[in-house]
Amino acid sequence: MDGIVLLKEDHKAVEKLFKQFEKAAEDAHAEKRKIADQVIEELTTHTWIEEKIFYPAARQAAPDTKDHVLESVEEHHVVLWMLSELKDLDAADERFDAKMTVLIENVRHHVEEEEKEWFPEVRKAMGRNRLTELGDEMDKAKKKAPGEPLAVPSAKS
C-alpha cells in the first residue's frame, strides 16, 4: 500500500472514532472511555510511524517541506501529551469531554494541513514505487509501535 494512502486510512479511522465520540450521549461515560482508548491507541501508533519512518523519508525526498515536518512534530507533541492525560482521566471527570474536544480540534487541523498542503508535495517528490516501499515499512512497523503516548519521540522534545 502507498504510504500516503496508509496515513490517510489512519486519518479516516480516527475521524470515525471522533464522530462516534461526538454523537455519544453526555452521560455515556463507558462508551466515551472505550472510544477514547481506541483513539489513544490509533494516534499513538500513527504518530510513531510518521515520526520514525514517514517524516524522515519525506524530508529527504522533499527538503522544502522541512518546516512542515518540524511543525507537525510539534503538533504531535501537544497531541501525545493530551493522549497521556486522557489515558488516566476518568470519563466522568468534568474535564474529559473538554479535553477530547480540544484533541479532536488539534488533530483535525493537523490532518487538514497534511492532506491538503503537504502530502501532494511529498507524493510528487517520492513517486509511486518509493511510497509503496514506505507503506509496506510503515504497515510492518505498526506492530512495533509503543502503546504509551509518551514513548513516541516527539513527546519528549
PDB file of C-alpha atoms in Angstrom:
ATOM      1  CA  MET A   1       0.000   0.000   0.000  1.00  0.00           C
ATOM      2  CA  ASP A   2       1.121   3.527  -0.801  1.00  0.00           C
ATOM      3  CA  GLY A   3       2.433   5.279   2.347  1.00  0.00           C
ATOM      4  CA  ILE A   4       0.260   8.350   1.910  1.00  0.00           C
ATOM      5  CA  VAL A   5      -2.803   6.172   1.357  1.00  0.00           C
ATOM      6  CA  LEU A   6      -1.957   4.272   4.558  1.00  0.00           C
ATOM      7  CA  LEU A   7      -1.724   7.520   6.534  1.00  0.00           C
ATOM      8  CA  LYS A   8      -4.997   8.778   5.045  1.00  0.00           C
ATOM      9  CA  GLU A   9      -6.675   5.499   6.018  1.00  0.00           C
ATOM     10  CA  ASP A  10      -5.460   6.064   9.581  1.00  0.00           C
ATOM     11  CA  HIS A  11      -6.876   9.597   9.438  1.00  0.00           C
ATOM     12  CA  LYS A  12     -10.266   8.226   8.322  1.00  0.00           C
ATOM     13  CA  ALA A  13     -10.304   5.621  11.105  1.00  0.00           C
ATOM     14  CA  VAL A  14      -9.601   8.276  13.741  1.00  0.00           C
ATOM     15  CA  GLU A  15     -12.180  10.664  12.266  1.00  0.00           C
ATOM     16  CA  LYS A  16     -14.776   7.893  12.500  1.00  0.00           C
ATOM     17  CA  LEU A  17     -13.950   7.481  16.201  1.00  0.00           C
ATOM     18  CA  PHE A  18     -14.186  11.256  16.703  1.00  0.00           C
ATOM     19  CA  LYS A  19     -17.682  11.275  15.187  1.00  0.00           C
ATOM     20  CA  GLN A  20     -18.741   8.389  17.437  1.00  0.00           C
ATOM     21  CA  PHE A  21     -17.480  10.326  20.445  1.00  0.00           C
ATOM     22  CA  GLU A  22     -19.314  13.482  19.364  1.00  0.00           C
ATOM     23  CA  LYS A  23     -22.568  11.532  18.902  1.00  0.00           C
ATOM     24  CA  ALA A  24     -22.351   9.778  22.282  1.00  0.00           C
ATOM     25  CA  ALA A  25     -24.750  10.927  24.971  1.00  0.00           C
ATOM     26  CA  GLU A  26     -23.318  13.328  27.522  1.00  0.00           C
ATOM     27  CA  ASP A  27     -23.520  10.757  30.310  1.00  0.00           C
ATOM     28  CA  ALA A  28     -22.337   7.759  28.216  1.00  0.00           C
ATOM     29  CA  HIS A  29     -19.101   7.551  30.196  1.00  0.00           C
ATOM     30  CA  ALA A  30     -18.332   3.872  29.464  1.00  0.00           C
ATOM     31  CA  GLU A  31     -18.855   4.371  25.723  1.00  0.00           C
ATOM     32  CA  LYS A  32     -16.733   7.532  25.701  1.00  0.00           C
ATOM     33  CA  ARG A  33     -13.956   5.792  27.654  1.00  0.00           C
ATOM     34  CA  LYS A  34     -13.923   2.938  25.129  1.00  0.00           C
ATOM     35  CA  ILE A  35     -13.766   5.362  22.177  1.00  0.00           C
ATOM     36  CA  ALA A  36     -11.060   7.450  23.850  1.00  0.00           C
ATOM     37  CA  ASP A  37      -8.976   4.318  24.453  1.00  0.00           C
ATOM     38  CA  GLN A  38      -9.252   3.426  20.760  1.00  0.00           C
ATOM     39  CA  VAL A  39      -8.281   6.993  19.788  1.00  0.00           C
ATOM     40  CA  ILE A  40      -5.255   6.812  22.104  1.00  0.00           C
ATOM     41  CA  GLU A  41      -4.118   3.543  20.551  1.00  0.00           C
ATOM     42  CA  GLU A  42      -4.669   4.696  16.953  1.00  0.00           C
ATOM     43  CA  LEU A  43      -2.997   8.079  17.345  1.00  0.00           C
ATOM     44  CA  THR A  44      -0.045   6.739  19.325  1.00  0.00           C
ATOM     45  CA  THR A  45       0.690   4.197  16.592  1.00  0.00           C
ATOM     46  CA  HIS A  46       0.073   6.725  13.818  1.00  0.00           C
ATOM     47  CA  THR A  47       2.348   9.420  15.231  1.00  0.00           C
ATOM     48  CA  TRP A  48       5.051   6.844  15.902  1.00  0.00           C
ATOM     49  CA  ILE A  49       5.174   5.516  12.318  1.00  0.00           C
ATOM     50  CA  GLU A  50       5.045   9.044  10.929  1.00  0.00           C
ATOM     51  CA  GLU A  51       7.968  10.190  13.048  1.00  0.00           C
ATOM     52  CA  LYS A  52      10.089   7.055  12.715  1.00  0.00           C
ATOM     53  CA  ILE A  53       9.547   6.361   9.013  1.00  0.00           C
ATOM     54  CA  PHE A  54       7.447   8.804   7.003  1.00  0.00           C
ATOM     55  CA  TYR A  55       8.725  12.194   8.139  1.00  0.00           C
ATOM     56  CA  PRO A  56      12.428  11.402   7.696  1.00  0.00           C
ATOM     57  CA  ALA A  57      11.776   9.944   4.226  1.00  0.00           C
ATOM     58  CA  ALA A  58       9.562  12.876   3.222  1.00  0.00           C
ATOM     59  CA  ARG A  59      12.097  15.384   4.454  1.00  0.00           C
ATOM     60  CA  GLN A  60      14.832  13.688   2.453  1.00  0.00           C
ATOM     61  CA  ALA A  61      12.744  13.478  -0.741  1.00  0.00           C
ATOM     62  CA  ALA A  62      11.246  16.968  -0.445  1.00  0.00           C
ATOM     63  CA  PRO A  63      13.679  19.170   1.535  1.00  0.00           C
ATOM     64  CA  ASP A  64      11.387  22.191   1.059  1.00  0.00           C
ATOM     65  CA  THR A  65       8.909  20.542   3.433  1.00  0.00           C
ATOM     66  CA  LYS A  66      11.322  20.774   6.405  1.00  0.00           C
ATOM     67  CA  ASP A  67       9.257  23.495   8.125  1.00  0.00           C
ATOM     68  CA  HIS A  68       6.090  21.469   7.726  1.00  0.00           C
ATOM     69  CA  VAL A  69       7.752  18.415   9.249  1.00  0.00           C
ATOM     70  CA  LEU A  70       9.008  20.444  12.203  1.00  0.00           C
ATOM     71  CA  GLU A  71       5.560  21.975  12.760  1.00  0.00           C
ATOM     72  CA  SER A  72       3.944  18.538  12.534  1.00  0.00           C
ATOM     73  CA  VAL A  73       6.316  17.140  15.153  1.00  0.00           C
ATOM     74  CA  GLU A  74       5.350  19.997  17.488  1.00  0.00           C
ATOM     75  CA  GLU A  75       1.664  19.283  16.850  1.00  0.00           C
ATOM     76  CA  HIS A  76       2.343  15.633  17.694  1.00  0.00           C
ATOM     77  CA  HIS A  77       3.987  16.752  20.941  1.00  0.00           C
ATOM     78  CA  VAL A  78       0.796  18.519  22.050  1.00  0.00           C
ATOM     79  CA  VAL A  79      -1.456  15.656  20.947  1.00  0.00           C
ATOM     80  CA  LEU A  80       0.644  12.989  22.661  1.00  0.00           C
ATOM     81  CA  TRP A  81       0.583  14.822  25.989  1.00  0.00           C
ATOM     82  CA  MET A  82      -3.190  15.213  25.699  1.00  0.00           C
ATOM     83  CA  LEU A  83      -3.471  11.486  24.951  1.00  0.00           C
ATOM     84  CA  SER A  84      -1.395  10.650  28.025  1.00  0.00           C
ATOM     85  CA  GLU A  85      -3.659  12.835  30.163  1.00  0.00           C
ATOM     86  CA  LEU A  86      -6.819  11.301  28.687  1.00  0.00           C
ATOM     87  CA  LYS A  87      -5.448   7.819  29.291  1.00  0.00           C
ATOM     88  CA  ASP A  88      -5.551   8.354  33.052  1.00  0.00           C
ATOM     89  CA  LEU A  89      -8.596  10.624  33.258  1.00  0.00           C
ATOM     90  CA  ASP A  90     -11.920   9.236  34.431  1.00  0.00           C
ATOM     91  CA  ALA A  91     -14.526   9.617  31.666  1.00  0.00           C
ATOM     92  CA  ALA A  92     -16.919  11.044  34.277  1.00  0.00           C
ATOM     93  CA  ASP A  93     -14.455  13.846  35.102  1.00  0.00           C
ATOM     94  CA  GLU A  94     -15.865  17.220  34.060  1.00  0.00           C
ATOM     95  CA  ARG A  95     -12.708  17.899  32.006  1.00  0.00           C
ATOM     96  CA  PHE A  96     -12.859  14.658  29.997  1.00  0.00           C
ATOM     97  CA  ASP A  97     -15.210  15.848  27.231  1.00  0.00           C
ATOM     98  CA  ALA A  98     -13.451  19.229  27.012  1.00  0.00           C
ATOM     99  CA  LYS A  99     -10.052  17.547  26.692  1.00  0.00           C
ATOM    100  CA  MET A 100     -11.360  15.234  23.956  1.00  0.00           C
ATOM    101  CA  THR A 101     -12.888  18.201  22.129  1.00  0.00           C
ATOM    102  CA  VAL A 102      -9.582  20.089  22.124  1.00  0.00           C
ATOM    103  CA  LEU A 103      -7.779  16.923  20.999  1.00  0.00           C
ATOM    104  CA  ILE A 104     -10.254  16.472  18.140  1.00  0.00           C
ATOM    105  CA  GLU A 105      -9.809  20.088  17.020  1.00  0.00           C
ATOM    106  CA  ASN A 106      -5.998  19.773  17.091  1.00  0.00           C
ATOM    107  CA  VAL A 107      -5.958  16.501  15.165  1.00  0.00           C
ATOM    108  CA  ARG A 108      -8.430  17.729  12.546  1.00  0.00           C
ATOM    109  CA  HIS A 109      -6.255  20.797  11.940  1.00  0.00           C
ATOM    110  CA  HIS A 110      -3.153  18.621  11.641  1.00  0.00           C
ATOM    111  CA  VAL A 111      -4.832  16.196   9.220  1.00  0.00           C
ATOM    112  CA  GLU A 112      -6.150  19.003   7.022  1.00  0.00           C
ATOM    113  CA  GLU A 113      -2.691  20.557   6.702  1.00  0.00           C
ATOM    114  CA  GLU A 114      -1.061  17.221   5.928  1.00  0.00           C
ATOM    115  CA  GLU A 115      -3.597  16.097   3.366  1.00  0.00           C
ATOM    116  CA  LYS A 116      -4.134  19.400   1.553  1.00  0.00           C
ATOM    117  CA  GLU A 117      -0.791  21.165   1.762  1.00  0.00           C
ATOM    118  CA  TRP A 118       1.907  18.629   2.388  1.00  0.00           C
ATOM    119  CA  PHE A 119       1.028  15.181   1.051  1.00  0.00           C
ATOM    120  CA  PRO A 120       0.707  16.388  -2.574  1.00  0.00           C
ATOM    121  CA  GLU A 121       4.269  17.794  -2.458  1.00  0.00           C
ATOM    122  CA  VAL A 122       5.621  14.607  -0.920  1.00  0.00           C
ATOM    123  CA  ARG A 123       3.772  12.430  -3.452  1.00  0.00           C
ATOM    124  CA  LYS A 124       5.283  14.405  -6.327  1.00  0.00           C
ATOM    125  CA  ALA A 125       8.795  14.215  -4.846  1.00  0.00           C
ATOM    126  CA  MET A 126       8.724  10.499  -3.970  1.00  0.00           C
ATOM    127  CA  GLY A 127       6.833   8.739  -6.699  1.00  0.00           C
ATOM    128  CA  ARG A 128       4.755   5.575  -6.584  1.00  0.00           C
ATOM    129  CA  ASN A 129       7.497   2.986  -6.009  1.00  0.00           C
ATOM    130  CA  ARG A 130       9.074   4.770  -3.046  1.00  0.00           C
ATOM    131  CA  LEU A 131       5.658   5.447  -1.497  1.00  0.00           C
ATOM    132  CA  THR A 132       4.770   1.767  -1.834  1.00  0.00           C
ATOM    133  CA  GLU A 133       8.028   0.775  -0.105  1.00  0.00           C
ATOM    134  CA  LEU A 134       7.281   3.252   2.687  1.00  0.00           C
ATOM    135  CA  GLY A 135       3.719   1.976   3.021  1.00  0.00           C
ATOM    136  CA  ASP A 136       4.949  -1.589   3.495  1.00  0.00           C
ATOM    137  CA  GLU A 137       7.556  -0.452   6.007  1.00  0.00           C
ATOM    138  CA  MET A 138       5.023   1.608   7.999  1.00  0.00           C
ATOM    139  CA  ASP A 139       2.461  -1.191   7.970  1.00  0.00           C
ATOM    140  CA  LYS A 140       5.010  -3.622   9.449  1.00  0.00           C
ATOM    141  CA  ALA A 141       6.210  -1.016  11.963  1.00  0.00           C
ATOM    142  CA  LYS A 142       2.691  -0.557  13.366  1.00  0.00           C
ATOM    143  CA  LYS A 143       3.127  -3.859  15.198  1.00  0.00           C
ATOM    144  CA  LYS A 144       6.214  -2.476  16.968  1.00  0.00           C
ATOM    145  CA  ALA A 145       4.696   0.863  17.953  1.00  0.00           C
ATOM    146  CA  PRO A 146       4.568   1.649  21.664  1.00  0.00           C
ATOM    147  CA  GLY A 147       1.248   1.653  23.483  1.00  0.00           C
ATOM    148  CA  GLU A 148       2.262   4.582  25.655  1.00  0.00           C
ATOM    149  CA  PRO A 149       1.822   8.036  24.050  1.00  0.00           C
ATOM    150  CA  LEU A 150       4.814   9.470  25.906  1.00  0.00           C
ATOM    151  CA  ALA A 151       7.069   6.785  24.346  1.00  0.00           C
ATOM    152  CA  VAL A 152       6.746   8.482  20.934  1.00  0.00           C
ATOM    153  CA  PRO A 153       9.881  10.594  20.276  1.00  0.00           C
ATOM    154  CA  SER A 154       8.163  13.982  19.878  1.00  0.00           C
ATOM    155  CA  ALA A 155       6.550  13.675  23.315  1.00  0.00           C
ATOM    156  CA  LYS A 156       9.995  14.130  24.829  1.00  0.00           C
ATOM    157  CA  SER A 157      11.112  17.144  22.812  1.00  0.00           C
TER     158      SER A 157
END
